[in-house]
Coordinates of C-alpha atoms and ligand atoms in Angstrom, one line a residue:
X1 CA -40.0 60.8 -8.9
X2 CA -41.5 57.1 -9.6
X3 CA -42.9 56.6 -13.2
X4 CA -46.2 55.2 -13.1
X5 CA -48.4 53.1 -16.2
X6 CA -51.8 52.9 -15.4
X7 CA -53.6 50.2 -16.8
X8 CA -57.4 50.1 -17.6
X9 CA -59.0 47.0 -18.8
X10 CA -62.3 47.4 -20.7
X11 CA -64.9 45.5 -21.9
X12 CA -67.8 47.3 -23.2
X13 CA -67.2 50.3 -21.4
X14 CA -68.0 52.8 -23.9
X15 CA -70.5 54.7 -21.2
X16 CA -67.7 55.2 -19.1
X17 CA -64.5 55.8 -20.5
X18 CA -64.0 59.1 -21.9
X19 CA -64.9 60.6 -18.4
X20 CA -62.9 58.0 -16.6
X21 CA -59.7 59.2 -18.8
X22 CA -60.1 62.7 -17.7
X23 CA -61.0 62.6 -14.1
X24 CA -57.4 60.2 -14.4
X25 CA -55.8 62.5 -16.3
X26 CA -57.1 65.5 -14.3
X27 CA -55.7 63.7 -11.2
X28 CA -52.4 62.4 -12.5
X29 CA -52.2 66.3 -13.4
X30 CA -53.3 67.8 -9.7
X31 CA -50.9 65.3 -8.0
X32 CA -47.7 66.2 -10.5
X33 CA -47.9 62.2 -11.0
X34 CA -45.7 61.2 -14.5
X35 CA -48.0 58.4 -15.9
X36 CA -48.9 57.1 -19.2
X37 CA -52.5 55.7 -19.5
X38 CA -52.5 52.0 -21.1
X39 CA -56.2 51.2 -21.7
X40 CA -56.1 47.3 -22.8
X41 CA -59.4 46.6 -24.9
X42 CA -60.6 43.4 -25.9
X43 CA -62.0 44.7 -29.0
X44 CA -65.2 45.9 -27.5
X45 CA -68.1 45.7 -30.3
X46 CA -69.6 48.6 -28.6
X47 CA -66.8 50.9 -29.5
X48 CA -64.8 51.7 -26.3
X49 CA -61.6 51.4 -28.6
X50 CA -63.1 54.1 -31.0
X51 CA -63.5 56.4 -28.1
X52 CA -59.6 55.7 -26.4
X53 CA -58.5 56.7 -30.0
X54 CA -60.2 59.7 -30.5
X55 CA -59.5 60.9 -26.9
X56 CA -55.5 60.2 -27.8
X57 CA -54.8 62.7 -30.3
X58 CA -55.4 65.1 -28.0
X59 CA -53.6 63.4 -25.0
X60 CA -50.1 62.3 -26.1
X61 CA -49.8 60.1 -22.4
X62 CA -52.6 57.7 -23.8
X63 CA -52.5 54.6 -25.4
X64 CA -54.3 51.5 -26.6
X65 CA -53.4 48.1 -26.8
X66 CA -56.3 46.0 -28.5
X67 CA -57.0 42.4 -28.6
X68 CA -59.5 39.5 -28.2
X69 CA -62.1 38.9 -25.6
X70 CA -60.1 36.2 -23.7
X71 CA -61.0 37.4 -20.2
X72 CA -59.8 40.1 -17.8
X73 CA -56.2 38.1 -16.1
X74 CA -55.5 37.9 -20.0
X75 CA -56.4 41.5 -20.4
X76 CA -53.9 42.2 -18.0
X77 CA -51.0 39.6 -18.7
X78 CA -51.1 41.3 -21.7
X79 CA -50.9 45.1 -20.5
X80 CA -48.3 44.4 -18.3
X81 CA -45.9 42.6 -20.9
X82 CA -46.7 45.6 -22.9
X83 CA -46.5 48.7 -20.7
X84 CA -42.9 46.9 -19.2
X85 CA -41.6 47.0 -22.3
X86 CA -42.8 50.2 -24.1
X87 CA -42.6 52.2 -20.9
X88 CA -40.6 50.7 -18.6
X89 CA -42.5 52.6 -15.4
X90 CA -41.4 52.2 -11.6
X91 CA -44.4 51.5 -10.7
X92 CA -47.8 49.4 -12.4
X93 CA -51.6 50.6 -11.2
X94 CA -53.8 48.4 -12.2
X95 CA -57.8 49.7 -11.8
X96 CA -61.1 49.6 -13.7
X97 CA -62.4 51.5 -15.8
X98 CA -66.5 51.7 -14.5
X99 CA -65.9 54.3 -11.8
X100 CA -65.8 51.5 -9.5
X101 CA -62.1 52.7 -8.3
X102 CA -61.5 56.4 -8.0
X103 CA -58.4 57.6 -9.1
X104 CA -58.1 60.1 -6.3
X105 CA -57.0 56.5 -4.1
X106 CA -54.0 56.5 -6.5
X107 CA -51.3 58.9 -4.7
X108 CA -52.2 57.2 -1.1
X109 CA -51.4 53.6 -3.6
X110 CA -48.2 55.1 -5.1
X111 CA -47.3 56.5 -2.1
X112 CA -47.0 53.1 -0.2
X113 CA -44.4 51.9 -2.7
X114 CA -42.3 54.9 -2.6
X115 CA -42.4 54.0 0.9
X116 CA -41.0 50.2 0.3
X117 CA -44.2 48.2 0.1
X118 CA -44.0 45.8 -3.3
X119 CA -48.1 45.5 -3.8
X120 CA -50.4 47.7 -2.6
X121 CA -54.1 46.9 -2.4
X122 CA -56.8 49.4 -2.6
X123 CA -58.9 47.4 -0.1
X124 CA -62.5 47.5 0.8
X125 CA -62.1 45.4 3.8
X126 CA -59.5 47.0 5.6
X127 CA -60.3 49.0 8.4
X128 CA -61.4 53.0 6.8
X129 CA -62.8 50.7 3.9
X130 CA -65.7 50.2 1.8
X131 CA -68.5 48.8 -0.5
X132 CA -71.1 50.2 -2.0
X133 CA -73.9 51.1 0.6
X134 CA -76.8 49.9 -2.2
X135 CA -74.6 47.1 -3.1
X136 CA -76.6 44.2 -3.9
X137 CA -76.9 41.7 -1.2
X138 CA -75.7 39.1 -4.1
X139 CA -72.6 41.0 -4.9
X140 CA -72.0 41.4 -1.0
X141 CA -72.3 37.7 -0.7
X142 CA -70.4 37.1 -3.8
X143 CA -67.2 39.1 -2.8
X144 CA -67.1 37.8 0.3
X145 CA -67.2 34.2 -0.5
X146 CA -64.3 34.5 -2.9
X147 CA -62.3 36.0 0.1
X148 CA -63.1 33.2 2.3
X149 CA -62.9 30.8 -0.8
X150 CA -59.2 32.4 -0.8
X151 CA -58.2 31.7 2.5
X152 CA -59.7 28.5 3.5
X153 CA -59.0 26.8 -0.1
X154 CA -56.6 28.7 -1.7
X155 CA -54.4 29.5 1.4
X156 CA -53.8 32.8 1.3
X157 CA -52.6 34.7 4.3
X158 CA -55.6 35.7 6.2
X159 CA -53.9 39.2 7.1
X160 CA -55.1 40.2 4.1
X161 CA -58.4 41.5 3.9
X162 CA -59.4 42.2 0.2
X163 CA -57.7 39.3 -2.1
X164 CA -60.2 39.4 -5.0
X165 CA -60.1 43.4 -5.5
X166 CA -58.6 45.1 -9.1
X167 CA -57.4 48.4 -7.2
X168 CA -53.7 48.3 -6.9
X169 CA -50.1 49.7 -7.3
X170 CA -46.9 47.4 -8.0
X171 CA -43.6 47.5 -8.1
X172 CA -42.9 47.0 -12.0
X173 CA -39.3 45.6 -10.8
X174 CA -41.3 42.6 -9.2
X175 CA -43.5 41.6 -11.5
X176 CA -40.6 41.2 -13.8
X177 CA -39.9 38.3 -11.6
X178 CA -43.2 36.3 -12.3
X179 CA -43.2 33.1 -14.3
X180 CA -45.6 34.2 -16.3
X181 CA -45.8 30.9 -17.9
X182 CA -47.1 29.6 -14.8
X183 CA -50.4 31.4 -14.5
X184 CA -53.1 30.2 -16.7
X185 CA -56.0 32.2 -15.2
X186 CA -58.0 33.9 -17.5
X187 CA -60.5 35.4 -15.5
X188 CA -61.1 37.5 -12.3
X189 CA -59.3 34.9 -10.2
X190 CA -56.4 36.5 -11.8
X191 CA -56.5 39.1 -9.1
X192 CA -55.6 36.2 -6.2
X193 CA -53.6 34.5 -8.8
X194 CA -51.5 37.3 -8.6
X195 CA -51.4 38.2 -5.5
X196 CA -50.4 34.5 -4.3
X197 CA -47.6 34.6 -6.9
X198 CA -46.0 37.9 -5.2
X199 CA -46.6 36.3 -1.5
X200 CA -44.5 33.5 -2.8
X201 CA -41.8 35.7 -3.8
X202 CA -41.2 37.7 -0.7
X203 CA -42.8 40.6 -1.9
X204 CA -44.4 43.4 0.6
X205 CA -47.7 43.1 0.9
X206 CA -49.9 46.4 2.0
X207 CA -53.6 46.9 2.5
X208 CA -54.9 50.7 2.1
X209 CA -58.3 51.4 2.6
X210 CA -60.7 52.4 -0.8
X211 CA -64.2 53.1 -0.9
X212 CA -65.9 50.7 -3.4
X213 CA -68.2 52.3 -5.6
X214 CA -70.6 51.0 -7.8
X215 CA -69.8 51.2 -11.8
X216 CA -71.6 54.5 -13.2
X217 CA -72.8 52.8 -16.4
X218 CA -73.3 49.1 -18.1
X219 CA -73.1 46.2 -16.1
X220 CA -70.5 43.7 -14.8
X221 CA -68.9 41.5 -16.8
X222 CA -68.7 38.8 -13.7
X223 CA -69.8 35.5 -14.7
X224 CA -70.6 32.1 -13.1
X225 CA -67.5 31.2 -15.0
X226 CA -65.9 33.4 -13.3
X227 CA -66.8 32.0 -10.1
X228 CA -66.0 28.7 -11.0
X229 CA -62.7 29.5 -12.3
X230 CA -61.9 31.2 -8.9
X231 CA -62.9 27.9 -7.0
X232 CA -60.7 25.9 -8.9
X233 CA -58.0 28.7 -9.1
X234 CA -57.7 28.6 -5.5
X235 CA -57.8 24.8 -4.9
X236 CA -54.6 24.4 -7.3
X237 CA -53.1 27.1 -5.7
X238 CA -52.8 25.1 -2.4
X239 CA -51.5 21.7 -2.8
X240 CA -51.1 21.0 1.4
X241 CA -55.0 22.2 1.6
X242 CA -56.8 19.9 4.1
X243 CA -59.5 19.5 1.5
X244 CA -57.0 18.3 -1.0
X245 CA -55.7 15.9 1.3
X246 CA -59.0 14.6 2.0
X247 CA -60.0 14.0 -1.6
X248 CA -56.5 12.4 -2.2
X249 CA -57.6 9.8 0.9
X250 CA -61.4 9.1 0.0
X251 CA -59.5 8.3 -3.4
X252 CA -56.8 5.9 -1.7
X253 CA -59.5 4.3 -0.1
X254 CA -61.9 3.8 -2.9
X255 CA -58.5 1.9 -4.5
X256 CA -58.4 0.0 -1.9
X257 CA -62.1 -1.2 -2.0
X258 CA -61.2 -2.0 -5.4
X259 CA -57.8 -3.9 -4.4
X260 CA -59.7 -6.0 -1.8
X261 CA -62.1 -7.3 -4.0
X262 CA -59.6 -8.5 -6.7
X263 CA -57.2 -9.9 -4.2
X264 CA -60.8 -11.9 -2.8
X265 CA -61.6 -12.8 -6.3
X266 CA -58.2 -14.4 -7.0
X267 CA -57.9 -15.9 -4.0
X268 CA -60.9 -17.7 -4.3
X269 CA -60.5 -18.5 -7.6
X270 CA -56.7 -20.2 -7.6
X271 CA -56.0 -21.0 -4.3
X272 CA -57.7 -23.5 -2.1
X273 CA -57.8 -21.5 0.7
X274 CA -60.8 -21.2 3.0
X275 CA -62.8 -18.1 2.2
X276 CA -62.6 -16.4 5.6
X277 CA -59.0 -16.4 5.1
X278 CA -59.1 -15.7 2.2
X279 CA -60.9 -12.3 3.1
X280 CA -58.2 -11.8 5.8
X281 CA -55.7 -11.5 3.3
X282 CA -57.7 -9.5 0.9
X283 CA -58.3 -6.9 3.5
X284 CA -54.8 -7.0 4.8
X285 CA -53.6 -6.9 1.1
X286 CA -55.7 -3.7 0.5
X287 CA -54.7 -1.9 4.1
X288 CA -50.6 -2.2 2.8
X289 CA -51.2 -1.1 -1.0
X290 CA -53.5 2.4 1.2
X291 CA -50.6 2.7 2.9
X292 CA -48.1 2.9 0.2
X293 CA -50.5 5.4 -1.4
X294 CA -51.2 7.7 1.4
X295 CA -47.4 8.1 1.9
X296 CA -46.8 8.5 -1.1
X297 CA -49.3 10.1 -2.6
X298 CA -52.4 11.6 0.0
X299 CA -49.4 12.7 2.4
X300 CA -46.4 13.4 0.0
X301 CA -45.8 16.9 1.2
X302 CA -45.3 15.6 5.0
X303 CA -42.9 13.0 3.4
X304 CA -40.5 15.4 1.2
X305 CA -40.6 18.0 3.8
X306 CA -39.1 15.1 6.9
X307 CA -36.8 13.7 3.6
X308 CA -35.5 17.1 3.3
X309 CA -34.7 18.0 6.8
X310 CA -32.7 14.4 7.0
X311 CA -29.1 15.2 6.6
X312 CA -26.8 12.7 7.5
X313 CA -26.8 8.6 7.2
X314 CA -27.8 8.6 10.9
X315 CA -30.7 10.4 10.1
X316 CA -31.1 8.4 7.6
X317 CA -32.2 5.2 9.4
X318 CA -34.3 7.2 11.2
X319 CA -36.1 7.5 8.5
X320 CA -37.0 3.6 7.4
X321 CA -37.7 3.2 10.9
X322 CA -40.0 6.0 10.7
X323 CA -41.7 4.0 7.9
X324 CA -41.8 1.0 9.7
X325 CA -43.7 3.0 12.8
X326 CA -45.9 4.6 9.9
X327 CA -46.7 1.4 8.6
X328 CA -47.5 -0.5 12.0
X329 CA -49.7 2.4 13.0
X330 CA -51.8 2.7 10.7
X331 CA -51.9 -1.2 9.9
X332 CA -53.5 -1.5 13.4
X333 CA -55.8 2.0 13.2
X334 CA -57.3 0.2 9.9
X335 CA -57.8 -2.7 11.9
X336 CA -58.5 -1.2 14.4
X337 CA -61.5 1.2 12.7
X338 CA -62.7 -1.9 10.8
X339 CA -63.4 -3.3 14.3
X340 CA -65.6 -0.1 15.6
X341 CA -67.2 -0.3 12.9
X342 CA -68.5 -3.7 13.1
X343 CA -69.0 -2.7 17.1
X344 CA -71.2 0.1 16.3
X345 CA -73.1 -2.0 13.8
X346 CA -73.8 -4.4 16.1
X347 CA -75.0 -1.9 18.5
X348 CA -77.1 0.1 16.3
X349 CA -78.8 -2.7 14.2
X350 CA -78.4 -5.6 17.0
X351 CA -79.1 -3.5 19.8
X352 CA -81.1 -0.3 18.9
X353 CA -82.9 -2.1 16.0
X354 CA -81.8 0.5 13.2
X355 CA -82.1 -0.5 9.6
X356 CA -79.2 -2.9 9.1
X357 CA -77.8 -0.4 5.7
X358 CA -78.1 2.7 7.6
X359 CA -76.5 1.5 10.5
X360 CA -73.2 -0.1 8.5
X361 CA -73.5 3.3 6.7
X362 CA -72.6 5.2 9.7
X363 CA -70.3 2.6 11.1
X364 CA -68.2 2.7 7.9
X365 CA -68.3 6.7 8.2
X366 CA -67.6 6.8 11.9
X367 CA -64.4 4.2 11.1
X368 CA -63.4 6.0 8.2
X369 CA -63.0 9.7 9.8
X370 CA -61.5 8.2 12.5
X371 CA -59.4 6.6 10.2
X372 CA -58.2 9.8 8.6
X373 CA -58.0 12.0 11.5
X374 CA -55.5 9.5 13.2
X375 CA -53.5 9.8 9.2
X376 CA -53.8 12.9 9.2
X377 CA -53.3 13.8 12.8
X378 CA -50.8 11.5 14.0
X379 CA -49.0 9.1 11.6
X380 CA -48.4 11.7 9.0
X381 CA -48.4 15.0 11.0
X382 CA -45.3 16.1 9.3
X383 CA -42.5 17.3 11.6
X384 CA -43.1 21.8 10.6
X385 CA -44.6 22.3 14.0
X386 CA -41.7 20.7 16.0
Ligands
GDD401 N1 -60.0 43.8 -21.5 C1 -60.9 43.2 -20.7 N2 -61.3 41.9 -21.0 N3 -61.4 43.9 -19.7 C2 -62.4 43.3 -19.0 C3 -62.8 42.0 -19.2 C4 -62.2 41.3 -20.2 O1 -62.5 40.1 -20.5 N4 -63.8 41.7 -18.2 C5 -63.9 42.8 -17.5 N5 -63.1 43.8 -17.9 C6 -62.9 45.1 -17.4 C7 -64.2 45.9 -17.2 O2 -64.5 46.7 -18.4 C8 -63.9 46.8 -16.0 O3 -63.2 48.0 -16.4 C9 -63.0 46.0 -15.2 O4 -62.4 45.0 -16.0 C10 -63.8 45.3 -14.1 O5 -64.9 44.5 -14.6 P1 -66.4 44.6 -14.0 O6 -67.2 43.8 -14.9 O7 -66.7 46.0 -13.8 O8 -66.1 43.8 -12.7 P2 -66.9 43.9 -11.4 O9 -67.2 45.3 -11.0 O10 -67.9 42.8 -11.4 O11 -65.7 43.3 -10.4 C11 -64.9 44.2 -9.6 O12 -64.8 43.6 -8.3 C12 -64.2 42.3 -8.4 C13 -64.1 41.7 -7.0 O13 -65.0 42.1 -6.1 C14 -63.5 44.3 -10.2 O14 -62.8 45.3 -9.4 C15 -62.7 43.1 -10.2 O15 -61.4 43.3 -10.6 C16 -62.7 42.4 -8.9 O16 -62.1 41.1 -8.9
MN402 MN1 -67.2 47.0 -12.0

């Protein structure tokens, strides 16, 4: 039979965890489960930690590890490191300690990675799932955000349905393998943090439906730092994200705004060439140092991943002529864009009669998403989909 450690962060749970010990204990009992209880405080002030101590000398399974308030992925870093080496358990279930998960979910949990899987999530939003029926619309809104905010930013596989949940059963074997070193996240975001780390070792992921209740006393500890921290979590989890790549460009091309105008100032100031040429150059000037930065920088990823596939010497060349091509092509889209958007100036201010700023404001926006969706698109569309 698996060993399991359970682990139970709490923060000011004083309210709930005496009875959240025994309905686990009870349960462990019922299901002939052999767990230890790790309850990781973070030196509550309103004396949770007094309460897991008394409630130990009469339950020899029980144990505290106590610290300082540094948030809940600390919480649990620490609990893990801790209950791996003191207990060494098959298997890890990590849940809170408000009620919120009921540990009568935790055989269905186990179960799962007796039966192979690596993580198992006790998910709300897998089909037999759910949430609170009086859960505020905020939290509602909240929780499904950072799910989306997972996905779409963070690029996690949309197959999964609950990413930001607490409820879950590990294989202790795997989480040996984490660089823990690598995971800074203090916070709730620890939960995808987590989760992203075992999708990127190969791990088997498994959903099984929980119903979500809502905490039986206090209040949430979830704050707008919180939600911050899961933004930001998730954009450094995905370097390839489109938004990423879009910042990296609107940066390239505020360089090159700034190139241009040097190169003009220069230009006009030591040579005695005629302004309008002078320009020319600039602009030309400013369209090869974007280039070198978008393939090096904005589009690196498409770059290392064609580098890598090229074996041989033959493939080689391929490459510098596929530099050249990259550098032609976008030479005459920026050109090319610069153009249209002197065209639709013309027509919007010339022809329509719109305010001359307005309409080069939406020229330059028209030329510059054209701009990146031919980068983005065509010259550096990377080779994965071929
Ligand atoms: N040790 C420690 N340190 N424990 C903490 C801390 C901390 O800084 N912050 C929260 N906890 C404990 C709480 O005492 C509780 O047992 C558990 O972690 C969850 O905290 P809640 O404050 O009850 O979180 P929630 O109900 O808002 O959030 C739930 O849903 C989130 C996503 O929807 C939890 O299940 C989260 O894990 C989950 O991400
Ligand atoms: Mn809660």
């Amino acid at each position: 039979m698996s060993t399991i450690t359970v682990i139970l962060p709490t923060y000011n749970e004083a309210g709930n965890i005496r009875s959240m010990l025994h309905a686990l204990f009870a349960r462990m009992a019922s299901n002939h489960l052999d767990a230890n209880v790790l309850v990781v405080d973070d030196t509550s002030p309103d004396g949770t930690g007094k309460i897991v101590e008394q409630e130990m000398l009469s339950q020899g399974r029980l144990h505290l590890l106590s610290g300082n308030k540094e948030g809940l992925g600390k919480a649990y870093m620490r609990g893990f490191e801790y209950a791996l080496h003191t207990f060494s358990p098959d298997i890890i279930v990590m849940m809170d300690s408000d009620f919120s998960h009921d540990p009568s979910s935790i055989p269905a949990l186990v179960a799962e990675i007796d039966k192979g899987a690596d993580y198992v999530i006790g998910s709300r939003y897998t089909p037999g799932g759910a949430i609170p029926g009086d859960w505020p619309l905020k939290r509602i809104i909240n929780s499904r955000i950072a799910n989306f905010v997972a996905k779409t930013v963070g690029g996690i596989d949309p197959e999964v349905k609950d990413i930001s949940g607490g409820f879950k059963a590990i294989r202790a074997s795997k989480l040996e393998d984490v660089d823990w070193e690598g995971i800074e996240t203090s916070g709730y975001a620890f939960q995808m943090h987590l989760l992203h780390t075992f999708m990127a070792n190969d791990a088997v992921i498994k959903e099984v439906p929980i119903t979500f209740v809502d905490r039986r006393m206090g209040q949430s500890k979830l704050r707008l730092g919180d939600i911050l921290e899961f933004i930001s979590v998730a954009y450094g989890l995905n370097p390839q994200s489109p938004l990423r790549q879009l910042m990296r460009f609107m940066a390239v091309g505020a360089s090159g705004i700034i190139v241009n105008l040097g190169v003009l100032a220069l230009l006009v100031n030591h040579t005695p060439l005629p302004i309008i040429v002078a320009s020319a150059i600039a602009i030309e000037i400013s369209i090869l140092t974007n280039f070198l930065l978008h393939n090096r920088f904005t589009f690196q990823e498409v770059i290392e991943a064609e580098e890598g596939s090229v074996a041989s010497r033959v493939r080689r060349s391929q490459t510098s002529r596929d530099f050249v091509g990259k550098l032609i092509t976008f030479n005459v889209t920026s050109l090319g864009t610069a153009a249209m958007s002197l065209v639709i100036f013309a027509l919007l201010h010339g022809l329509v009669g719109m305010y001359y700023l307005a309409a080069q404001f939406i020229g330059i926006i028209s030329a510059f998403t054209l701009n990146y969706q031919i980068s983005s698109r065509v010259i550096w569309k990377g080779k994965q989909h071929d």
